[in-house]
mmCIF file of C-alpha atoms in Angstrom:
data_model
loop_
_atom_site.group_PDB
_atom_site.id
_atom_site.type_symbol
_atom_site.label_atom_id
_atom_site.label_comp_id
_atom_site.label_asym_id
_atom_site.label_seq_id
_atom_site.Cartn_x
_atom_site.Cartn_y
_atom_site.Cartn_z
ATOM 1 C CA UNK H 1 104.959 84.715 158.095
ATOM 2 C CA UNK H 2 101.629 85.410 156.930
ATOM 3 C CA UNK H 3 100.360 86.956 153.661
ATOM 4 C CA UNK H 4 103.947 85.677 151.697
ATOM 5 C CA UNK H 5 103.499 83.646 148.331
ATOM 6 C CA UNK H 6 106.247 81.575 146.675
ATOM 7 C CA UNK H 7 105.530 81.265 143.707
ATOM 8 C CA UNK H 8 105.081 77.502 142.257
ATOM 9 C CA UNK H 9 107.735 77.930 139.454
ATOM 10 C CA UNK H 10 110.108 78.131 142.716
ATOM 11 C CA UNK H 11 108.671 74.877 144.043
ATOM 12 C CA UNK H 12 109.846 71.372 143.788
ATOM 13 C CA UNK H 13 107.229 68.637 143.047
ATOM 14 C CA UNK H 14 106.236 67.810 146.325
ATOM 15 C CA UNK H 15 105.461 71.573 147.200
ATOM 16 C CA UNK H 16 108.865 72.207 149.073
ATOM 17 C CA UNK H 17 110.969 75.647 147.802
ATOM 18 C CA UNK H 18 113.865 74.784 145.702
ATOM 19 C CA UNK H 19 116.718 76.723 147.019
ATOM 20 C CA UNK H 20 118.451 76.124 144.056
ATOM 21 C CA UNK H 21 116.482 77.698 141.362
ATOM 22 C CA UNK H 22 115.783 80.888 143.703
ATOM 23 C CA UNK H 23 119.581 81.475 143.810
ATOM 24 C CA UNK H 24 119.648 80.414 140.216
ATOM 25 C CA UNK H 25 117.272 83.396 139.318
ATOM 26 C CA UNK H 26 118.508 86.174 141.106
ATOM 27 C CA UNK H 27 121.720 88.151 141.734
ATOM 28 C CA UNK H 28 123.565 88.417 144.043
ATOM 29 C CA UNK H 29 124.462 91.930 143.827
ATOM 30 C CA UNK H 30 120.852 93.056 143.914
ATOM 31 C CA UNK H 31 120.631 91.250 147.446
ATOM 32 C CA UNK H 32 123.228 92.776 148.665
ATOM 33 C CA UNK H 33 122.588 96.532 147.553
ATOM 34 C CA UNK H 34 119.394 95.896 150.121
ATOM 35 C CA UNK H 35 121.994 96.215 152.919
ATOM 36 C CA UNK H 36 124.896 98.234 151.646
ATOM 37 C CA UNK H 37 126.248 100.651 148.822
ATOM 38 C CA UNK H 38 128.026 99.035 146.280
ATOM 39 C CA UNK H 39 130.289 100.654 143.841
ATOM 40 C CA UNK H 40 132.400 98.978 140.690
ATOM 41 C CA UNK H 41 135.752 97.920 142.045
ATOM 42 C CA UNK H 42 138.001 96.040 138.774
ATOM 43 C CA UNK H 43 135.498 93.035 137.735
ATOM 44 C CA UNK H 44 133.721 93.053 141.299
ATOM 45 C CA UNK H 45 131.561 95.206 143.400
ATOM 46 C CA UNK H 46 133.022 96.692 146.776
ATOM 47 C CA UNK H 47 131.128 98.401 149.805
ATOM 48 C CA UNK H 48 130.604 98.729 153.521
ATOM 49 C CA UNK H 49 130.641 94.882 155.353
ATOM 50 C CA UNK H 50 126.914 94.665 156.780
ATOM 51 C CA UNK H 51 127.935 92.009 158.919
ATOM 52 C CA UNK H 52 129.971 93.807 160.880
ATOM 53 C CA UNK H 53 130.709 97.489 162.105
ATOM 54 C CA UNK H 54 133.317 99.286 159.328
ATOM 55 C CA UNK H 55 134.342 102.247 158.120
ATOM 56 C CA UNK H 56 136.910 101.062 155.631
ATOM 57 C CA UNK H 57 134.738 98.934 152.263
ATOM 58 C CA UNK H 58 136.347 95.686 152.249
ATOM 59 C CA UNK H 59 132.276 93.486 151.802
ATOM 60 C CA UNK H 60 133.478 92.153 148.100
ATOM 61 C CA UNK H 61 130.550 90.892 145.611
ATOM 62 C CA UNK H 62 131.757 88.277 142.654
ATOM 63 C CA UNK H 63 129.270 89.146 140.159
ATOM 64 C CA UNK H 64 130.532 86.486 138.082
ATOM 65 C CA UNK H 65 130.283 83.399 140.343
ATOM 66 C CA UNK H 66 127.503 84.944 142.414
ATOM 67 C CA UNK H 67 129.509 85.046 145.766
ATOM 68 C CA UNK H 68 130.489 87.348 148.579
ATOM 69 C CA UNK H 69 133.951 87.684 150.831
ATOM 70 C CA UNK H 70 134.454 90.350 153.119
ATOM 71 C CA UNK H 71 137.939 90.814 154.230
ATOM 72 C CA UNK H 72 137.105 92.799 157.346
ATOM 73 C CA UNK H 73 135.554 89.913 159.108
ATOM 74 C CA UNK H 74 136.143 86.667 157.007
ATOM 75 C CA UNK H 75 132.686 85.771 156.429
ATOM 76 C CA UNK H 76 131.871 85.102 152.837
ATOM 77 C CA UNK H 77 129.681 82.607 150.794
ATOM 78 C CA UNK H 78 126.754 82.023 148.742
ATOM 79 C CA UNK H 79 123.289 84.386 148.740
ATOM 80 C CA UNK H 80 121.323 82.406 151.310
ATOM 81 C CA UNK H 81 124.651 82.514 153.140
ATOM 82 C CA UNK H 82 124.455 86.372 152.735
ATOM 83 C CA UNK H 83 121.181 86.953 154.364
ATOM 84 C CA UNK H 84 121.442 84.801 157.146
ATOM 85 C CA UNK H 85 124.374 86.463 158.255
ATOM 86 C CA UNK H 86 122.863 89.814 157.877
ATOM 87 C CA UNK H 87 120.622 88.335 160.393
ATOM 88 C CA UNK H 88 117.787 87.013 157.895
ATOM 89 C CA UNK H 89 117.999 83.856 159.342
ATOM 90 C CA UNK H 90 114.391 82.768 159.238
ATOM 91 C CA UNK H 91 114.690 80.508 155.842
ATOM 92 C CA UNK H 92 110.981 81.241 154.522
ATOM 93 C CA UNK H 93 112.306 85.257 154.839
ATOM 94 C CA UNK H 94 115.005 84.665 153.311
ATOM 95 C CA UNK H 95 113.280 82.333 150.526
ATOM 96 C CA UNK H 96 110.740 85.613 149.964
ATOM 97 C CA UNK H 97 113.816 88.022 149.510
ATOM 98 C CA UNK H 98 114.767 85.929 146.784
ATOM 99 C CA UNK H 99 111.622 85.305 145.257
ATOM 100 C CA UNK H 100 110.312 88.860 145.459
ATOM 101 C CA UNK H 101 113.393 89.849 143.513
ATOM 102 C CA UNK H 102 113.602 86.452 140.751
ATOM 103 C CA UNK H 103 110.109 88.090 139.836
ATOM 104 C CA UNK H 104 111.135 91.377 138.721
ATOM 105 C CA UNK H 105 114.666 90.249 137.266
ATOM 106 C CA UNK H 106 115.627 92.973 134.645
ATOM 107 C CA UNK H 107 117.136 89.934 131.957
ATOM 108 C CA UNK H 108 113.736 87.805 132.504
ATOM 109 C CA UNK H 109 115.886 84.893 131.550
ATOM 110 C CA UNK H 110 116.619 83.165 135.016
ATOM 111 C CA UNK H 111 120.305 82.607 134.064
ATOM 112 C CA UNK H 112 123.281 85.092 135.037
ATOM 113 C CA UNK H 113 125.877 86.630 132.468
ATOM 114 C CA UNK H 114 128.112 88.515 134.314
ATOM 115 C CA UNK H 115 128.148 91.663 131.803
ATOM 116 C CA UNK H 116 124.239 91.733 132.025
ATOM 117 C CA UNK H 117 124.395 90.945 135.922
ATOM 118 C CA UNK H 118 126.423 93.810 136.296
ATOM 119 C CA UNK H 119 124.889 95.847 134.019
ATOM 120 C CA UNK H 120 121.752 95.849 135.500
ATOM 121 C CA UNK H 121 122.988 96.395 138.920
ATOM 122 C CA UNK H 122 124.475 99.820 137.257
ATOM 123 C CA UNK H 123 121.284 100.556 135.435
ATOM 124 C CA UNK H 124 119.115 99.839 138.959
ATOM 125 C CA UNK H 125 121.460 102.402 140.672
ATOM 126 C CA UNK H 126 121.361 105.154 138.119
ATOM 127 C CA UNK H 127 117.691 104.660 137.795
ATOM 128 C CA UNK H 128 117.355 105.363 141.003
ATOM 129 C CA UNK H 129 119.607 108.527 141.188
ATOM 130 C CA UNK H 130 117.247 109.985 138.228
ATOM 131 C CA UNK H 131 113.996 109.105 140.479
ATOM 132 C CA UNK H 132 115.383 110.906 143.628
ATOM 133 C CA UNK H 133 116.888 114.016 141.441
ATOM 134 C CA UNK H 134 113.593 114.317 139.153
ATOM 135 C CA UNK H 135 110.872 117.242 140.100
ATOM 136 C CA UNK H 136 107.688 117.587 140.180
ATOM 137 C CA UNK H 137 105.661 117.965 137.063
ATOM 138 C CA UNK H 138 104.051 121.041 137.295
ATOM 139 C CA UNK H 139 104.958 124.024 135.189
ATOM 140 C CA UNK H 140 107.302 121.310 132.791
ATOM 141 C CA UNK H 141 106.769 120.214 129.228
ATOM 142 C CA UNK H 142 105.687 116.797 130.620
ATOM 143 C CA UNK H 143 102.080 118.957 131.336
ATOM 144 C CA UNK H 144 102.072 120.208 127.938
ATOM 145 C CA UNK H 145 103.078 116.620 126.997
ATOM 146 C CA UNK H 146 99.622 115.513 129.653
ATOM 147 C CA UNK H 147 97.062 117.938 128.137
ATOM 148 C CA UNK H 148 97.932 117.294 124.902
ATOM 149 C CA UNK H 149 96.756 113.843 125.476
ATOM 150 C CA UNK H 150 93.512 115.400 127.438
ATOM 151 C CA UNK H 151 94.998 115.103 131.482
ATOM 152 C CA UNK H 152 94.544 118.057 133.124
ATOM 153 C CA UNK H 153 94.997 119.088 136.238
ATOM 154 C CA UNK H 154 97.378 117.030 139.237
ATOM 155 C CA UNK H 155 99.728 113.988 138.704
ATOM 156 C CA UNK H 156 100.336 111.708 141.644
ATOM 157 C CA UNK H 157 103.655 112.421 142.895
ATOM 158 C CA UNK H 158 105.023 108.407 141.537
ATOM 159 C CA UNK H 159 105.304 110.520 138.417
ATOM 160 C CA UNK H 160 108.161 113.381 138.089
ATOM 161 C CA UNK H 161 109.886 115.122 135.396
ATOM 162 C CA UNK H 162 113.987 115.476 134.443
ATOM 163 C CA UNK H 163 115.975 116.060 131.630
ATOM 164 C CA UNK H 164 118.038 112.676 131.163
ATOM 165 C CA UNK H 165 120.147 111.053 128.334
ATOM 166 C CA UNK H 166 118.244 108.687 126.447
ATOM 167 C CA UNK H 167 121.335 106.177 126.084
ATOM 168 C CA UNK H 168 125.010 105.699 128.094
ATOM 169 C CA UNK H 169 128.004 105.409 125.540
ATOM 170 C CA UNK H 170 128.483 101.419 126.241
ATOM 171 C CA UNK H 171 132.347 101.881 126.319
ATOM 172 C CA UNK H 172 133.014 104.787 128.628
ATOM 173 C CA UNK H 173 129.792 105.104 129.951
ATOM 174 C CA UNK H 174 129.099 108.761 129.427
ATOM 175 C CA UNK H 175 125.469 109.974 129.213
ATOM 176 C CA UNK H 176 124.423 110.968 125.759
ATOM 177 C CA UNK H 177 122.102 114.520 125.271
ATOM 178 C CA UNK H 178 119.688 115.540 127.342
ATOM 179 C CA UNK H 179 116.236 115.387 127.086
ATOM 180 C CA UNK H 180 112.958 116.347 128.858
ATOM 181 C CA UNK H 181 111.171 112.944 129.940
ATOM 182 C CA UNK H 182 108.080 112.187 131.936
ATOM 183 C CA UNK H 183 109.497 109.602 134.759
ATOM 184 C CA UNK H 184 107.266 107.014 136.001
ATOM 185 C CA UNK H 185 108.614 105.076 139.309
ATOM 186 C CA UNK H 186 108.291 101.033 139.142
ATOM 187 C CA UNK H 187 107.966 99.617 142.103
ATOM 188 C CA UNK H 188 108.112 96.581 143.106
ATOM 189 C CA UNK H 189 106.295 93.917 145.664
ATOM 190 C CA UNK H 190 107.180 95.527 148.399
ATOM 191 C CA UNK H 191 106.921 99.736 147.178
ATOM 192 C CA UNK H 192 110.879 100.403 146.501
ATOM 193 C CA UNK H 193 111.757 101.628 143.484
ATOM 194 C CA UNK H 194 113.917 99.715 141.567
ATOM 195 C CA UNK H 195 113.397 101.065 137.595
ATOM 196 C CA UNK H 196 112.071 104.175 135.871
ATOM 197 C CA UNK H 197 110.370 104.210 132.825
ATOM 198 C CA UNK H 198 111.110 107.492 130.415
ATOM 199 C CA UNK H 199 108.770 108.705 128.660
ATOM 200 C CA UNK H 200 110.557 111.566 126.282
ATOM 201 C CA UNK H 201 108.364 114.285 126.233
ATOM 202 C CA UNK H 202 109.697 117.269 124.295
ATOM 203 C CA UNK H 203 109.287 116.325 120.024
ATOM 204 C CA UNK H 204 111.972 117.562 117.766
ATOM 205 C CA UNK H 205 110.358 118.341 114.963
ATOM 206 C CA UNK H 206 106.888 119.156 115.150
ATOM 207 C CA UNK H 207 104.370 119.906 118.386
ATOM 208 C CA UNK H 208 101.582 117.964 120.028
ATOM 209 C CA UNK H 209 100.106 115.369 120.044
ATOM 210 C CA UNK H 210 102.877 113.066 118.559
ATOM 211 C CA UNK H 211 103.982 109.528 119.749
ATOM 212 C CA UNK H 212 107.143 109.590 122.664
ATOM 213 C CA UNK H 213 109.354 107.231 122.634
ATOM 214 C CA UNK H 214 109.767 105.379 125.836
ATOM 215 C CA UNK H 215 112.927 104.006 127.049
ATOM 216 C CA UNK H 216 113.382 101.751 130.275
ATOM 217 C CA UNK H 217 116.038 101.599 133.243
ATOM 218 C CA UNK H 218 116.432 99.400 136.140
ATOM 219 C CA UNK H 219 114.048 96.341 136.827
ATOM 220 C CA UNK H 220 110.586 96.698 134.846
ATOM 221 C CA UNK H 221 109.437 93.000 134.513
ATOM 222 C CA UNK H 222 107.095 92.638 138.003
ATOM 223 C CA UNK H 223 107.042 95.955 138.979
ATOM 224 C CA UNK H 224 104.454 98.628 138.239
ATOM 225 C CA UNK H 225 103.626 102.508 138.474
ATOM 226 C CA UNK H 226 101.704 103.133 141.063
ATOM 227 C CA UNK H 227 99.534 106.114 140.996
ATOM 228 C CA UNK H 228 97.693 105.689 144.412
ATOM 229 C CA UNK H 229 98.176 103.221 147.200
ATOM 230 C CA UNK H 230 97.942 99.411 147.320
ATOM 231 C CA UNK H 231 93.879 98.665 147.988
ATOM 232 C CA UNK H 232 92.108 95.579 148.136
ATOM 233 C CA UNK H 233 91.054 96.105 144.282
ATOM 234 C CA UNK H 234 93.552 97.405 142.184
ATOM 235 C CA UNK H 235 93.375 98.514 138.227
ATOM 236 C CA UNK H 236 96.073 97.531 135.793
ATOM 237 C CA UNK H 237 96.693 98.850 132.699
ATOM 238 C CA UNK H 238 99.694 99.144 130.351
ATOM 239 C CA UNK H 239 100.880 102.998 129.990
ATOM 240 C CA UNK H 240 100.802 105.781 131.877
ATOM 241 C CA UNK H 241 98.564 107.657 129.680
ATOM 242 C CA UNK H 242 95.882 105.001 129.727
ATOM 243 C CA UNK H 243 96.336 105.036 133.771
ATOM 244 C CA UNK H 244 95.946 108.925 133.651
ATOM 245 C CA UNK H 245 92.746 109.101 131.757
ATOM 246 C CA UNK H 246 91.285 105.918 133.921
ATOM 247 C CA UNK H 247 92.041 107.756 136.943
ATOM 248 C CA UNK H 248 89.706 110.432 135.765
ATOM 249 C CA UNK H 249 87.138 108.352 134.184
ATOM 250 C CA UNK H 250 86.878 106.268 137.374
ATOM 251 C CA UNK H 251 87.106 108.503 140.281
ATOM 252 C CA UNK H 252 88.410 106.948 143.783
ATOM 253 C CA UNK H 253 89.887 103.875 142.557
ATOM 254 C CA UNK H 254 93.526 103.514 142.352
ATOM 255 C CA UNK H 255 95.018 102.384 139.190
ATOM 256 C CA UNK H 256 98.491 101.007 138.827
ATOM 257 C CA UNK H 257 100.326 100.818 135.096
ATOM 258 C CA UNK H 258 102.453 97.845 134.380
ATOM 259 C CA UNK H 259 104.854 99.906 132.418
ATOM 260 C CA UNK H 260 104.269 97.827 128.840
ATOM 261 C CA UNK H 261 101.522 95.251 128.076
ATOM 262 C CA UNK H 262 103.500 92.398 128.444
ATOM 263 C CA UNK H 263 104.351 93.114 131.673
ATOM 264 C CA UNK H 264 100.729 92.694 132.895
ATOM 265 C CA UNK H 265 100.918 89.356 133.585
ATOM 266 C CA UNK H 266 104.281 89.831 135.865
ATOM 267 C CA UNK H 267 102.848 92.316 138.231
ATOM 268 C CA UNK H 268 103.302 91.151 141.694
ATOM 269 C CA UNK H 269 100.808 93.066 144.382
ATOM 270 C CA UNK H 270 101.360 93.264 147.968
ATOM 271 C CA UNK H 271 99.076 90.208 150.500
ATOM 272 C CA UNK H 272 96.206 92.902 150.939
ATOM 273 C CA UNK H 273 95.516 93.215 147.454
ATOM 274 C CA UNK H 274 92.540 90.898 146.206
ATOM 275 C CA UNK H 275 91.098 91.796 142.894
ATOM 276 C CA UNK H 276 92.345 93.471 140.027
ATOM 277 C CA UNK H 277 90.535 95.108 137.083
ATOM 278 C CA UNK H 278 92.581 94.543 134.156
ATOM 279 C CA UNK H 279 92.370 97.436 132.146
ATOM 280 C CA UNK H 280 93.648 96.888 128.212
ATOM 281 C CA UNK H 281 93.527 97.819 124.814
ATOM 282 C CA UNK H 282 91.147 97.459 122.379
ATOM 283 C CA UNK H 283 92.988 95.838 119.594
ATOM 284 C CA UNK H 284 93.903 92.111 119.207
ATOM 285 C CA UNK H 285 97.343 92.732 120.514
ATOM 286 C CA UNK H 286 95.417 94.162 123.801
ATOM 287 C CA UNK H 287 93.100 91.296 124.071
ATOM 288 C CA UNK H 288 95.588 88.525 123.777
ATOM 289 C CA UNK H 289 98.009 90.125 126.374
ATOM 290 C CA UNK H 290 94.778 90.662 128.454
ATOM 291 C CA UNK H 291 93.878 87.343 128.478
ATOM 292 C CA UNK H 292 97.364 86.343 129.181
ATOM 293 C CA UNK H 293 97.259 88.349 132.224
ATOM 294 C CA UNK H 294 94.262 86.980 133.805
ATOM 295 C CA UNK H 295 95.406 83.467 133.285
ATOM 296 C CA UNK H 296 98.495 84.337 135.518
ATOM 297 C CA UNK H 297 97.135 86.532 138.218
ATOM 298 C CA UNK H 298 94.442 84.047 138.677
ATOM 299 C CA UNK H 299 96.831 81.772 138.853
ATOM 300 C CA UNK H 300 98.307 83.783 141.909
ATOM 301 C CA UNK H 301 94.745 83.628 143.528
ATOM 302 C CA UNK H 302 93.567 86.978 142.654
ATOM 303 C CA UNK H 303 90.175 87.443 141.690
ATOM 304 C CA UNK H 304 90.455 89.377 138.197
ATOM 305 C CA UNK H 305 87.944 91.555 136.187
ATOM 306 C CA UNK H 306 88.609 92.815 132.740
ATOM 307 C CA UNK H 307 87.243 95.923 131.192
ATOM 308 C CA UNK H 308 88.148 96.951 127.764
ATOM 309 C CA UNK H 309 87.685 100.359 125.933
ATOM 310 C CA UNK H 310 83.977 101.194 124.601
ATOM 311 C CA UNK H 311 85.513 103.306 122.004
ATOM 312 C CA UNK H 312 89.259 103.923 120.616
ATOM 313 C CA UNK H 313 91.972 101.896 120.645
ATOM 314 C CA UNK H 314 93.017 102.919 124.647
ATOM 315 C CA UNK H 315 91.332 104.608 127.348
ATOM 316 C CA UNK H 316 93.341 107.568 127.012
ATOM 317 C CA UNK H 317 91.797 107.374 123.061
ATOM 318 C CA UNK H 318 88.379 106.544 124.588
ATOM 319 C CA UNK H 319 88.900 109.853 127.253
ATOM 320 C CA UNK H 320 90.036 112.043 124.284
ATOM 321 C CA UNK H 321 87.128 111.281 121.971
ATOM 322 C CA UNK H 322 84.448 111.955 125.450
ATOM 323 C CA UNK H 323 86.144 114.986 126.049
ATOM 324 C CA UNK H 324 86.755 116.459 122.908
#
């Protein structure tokens, strides 16, 4: 298949992929959630077989020892067992499945705990849900939130507006208060959403401008906002503010926001992407992640650009102060 990339930390020494730390890196529940709907059952996950034809769940996921049984049709196994019988059985798809998903793994660790394995299948699923109920921005303190900070006018539509709990009780899982937050989609390689960003909009005590706190759900680490399509050059900057205001300052290019600066150097673009303008802060923290970046996209064979702010700390600073 042409265009894919594995990446060389899933390589052995002589160039072949190692199987072994791919299925090492990922889990096995997020694989399967690409095929089915899974939903807690006891200390396992339980859905619809999609081996086989069923209306009854009985396609079992062992979070724990990262394996699969489905007592409808007897099949069961490993990952890489998994997606050939869903009928990915060219290996070097199946070795990019696995890949594309050890690069945006929430832990970042590349080992599996079954609490956190299962936890972040539950926070992937409910950071979806928020994405698909969230509405548009318009007419929602998110724009007072925007124009406070100097954006006026449209949002793309990757960003959307809800009022969500900033935390889950971690015993009984119930959703704390609500509160009005700015939701940014990460996507990943391939466009799906697979983690939100929250961006609480609405301050307690005083009004505008003030700091939000930001809060993340779902996979973050190798995914990114996207607010236009992928192009052959690409911008990437840290926050969605700094994204906004460079969308305005540089008309017709799309920018993408990695979501937090040290997730610049994990964002993984689609084949038809060549160049990417890395777009940071001014401060030492913003150089050094910067140069960080650049280091590791090059190292993916991307030819990378860096432009830093002329004046403020951010672009959405440097913005402000032209347009004040």
């Amino acid at each position: 298949m042409s265009g894919i990339i594995i990446p060389d930390e899933f390589r052995s020494k002589n160039g072949r992929v190692d199987v072994g730390k791919l299925k090492h890196a990922v889990d096995i529940a997020d694989v399967a959630r690409r095929f089915t709907e899974l939903r807690r059952s006891g200390s396992a996950l339980k859905g619809l077989c999609p081996c086989h034809d069923e209306r009854t769940p009985s396609f079992m996921v062992y979070v724990e020892r990262q394996t699969w049984h489905c007592f409808g049709c007897g099949r069961g196994g490993d990952v890489i067992q998994l997606l050939h019988d869903v009928g990915e059985r060219d290996f070097r798809r199946a070795c990019t499945i696995l890949a594309d998903l050890a690069g945006s793994y929430v832990s970042g660790t590349g080992k599996h705990d079954a609490t956190v394995a299962a936890s972040a299948v539950d926070r992937c699923g409910v950071a979806r849900k928020i994405w698909h109920s969230a509405q548009p921005v318009g007419g929602t303190s998110a724009t007072k939130y925007l124009e406070a900070r100097g954006i006026h006018g449209l949002v793309p539509s990757s960003l959307r507006f809800d009022r969500v709990p900033m935390r889950w009780d971690e015993t009984t899982g119930q959703p704390g208060p609500l509160r009005g937050a700015l939701i940014a989609a990460a996507q990943d390689v391939g466009g799906r959403v697979v983690g939100i960003q929250r961006i609480f909009v609405e301050p307690r005590w005083s009004g505008y401008p003030f700091k939000p706190l930001r809060l993340s759900l779902g996979r973050i680490k190798g995914a990114a906002l996207r607010l236009g399509p992928a192009t052959e050059t690409v911008m990437l900057t840290g926050s969605v503010e700094d994204g906004l205001a460079l969308q305005r300052m540089f008309v017709g290019i799309t920018v993408w926001c990695s979501l937090g600066e040290d997730n610049l150097q994990n964002v993984r673009f689609p084949p038809g992407v060549r160049r990417v303008v890395l777009a940071g802060d001014g401060d030492t923290a913003g150089h050094a992640a910067v140069a960080r970046a650049k280091d590791a996209l090059e190292g993916r064979s991307l030819e990378v650009d860096v432009l830093l702010p002329r004046a403020g700390k951010d672009f959405n600073e440097e913005w402000l102060l032209l347009h004040a």
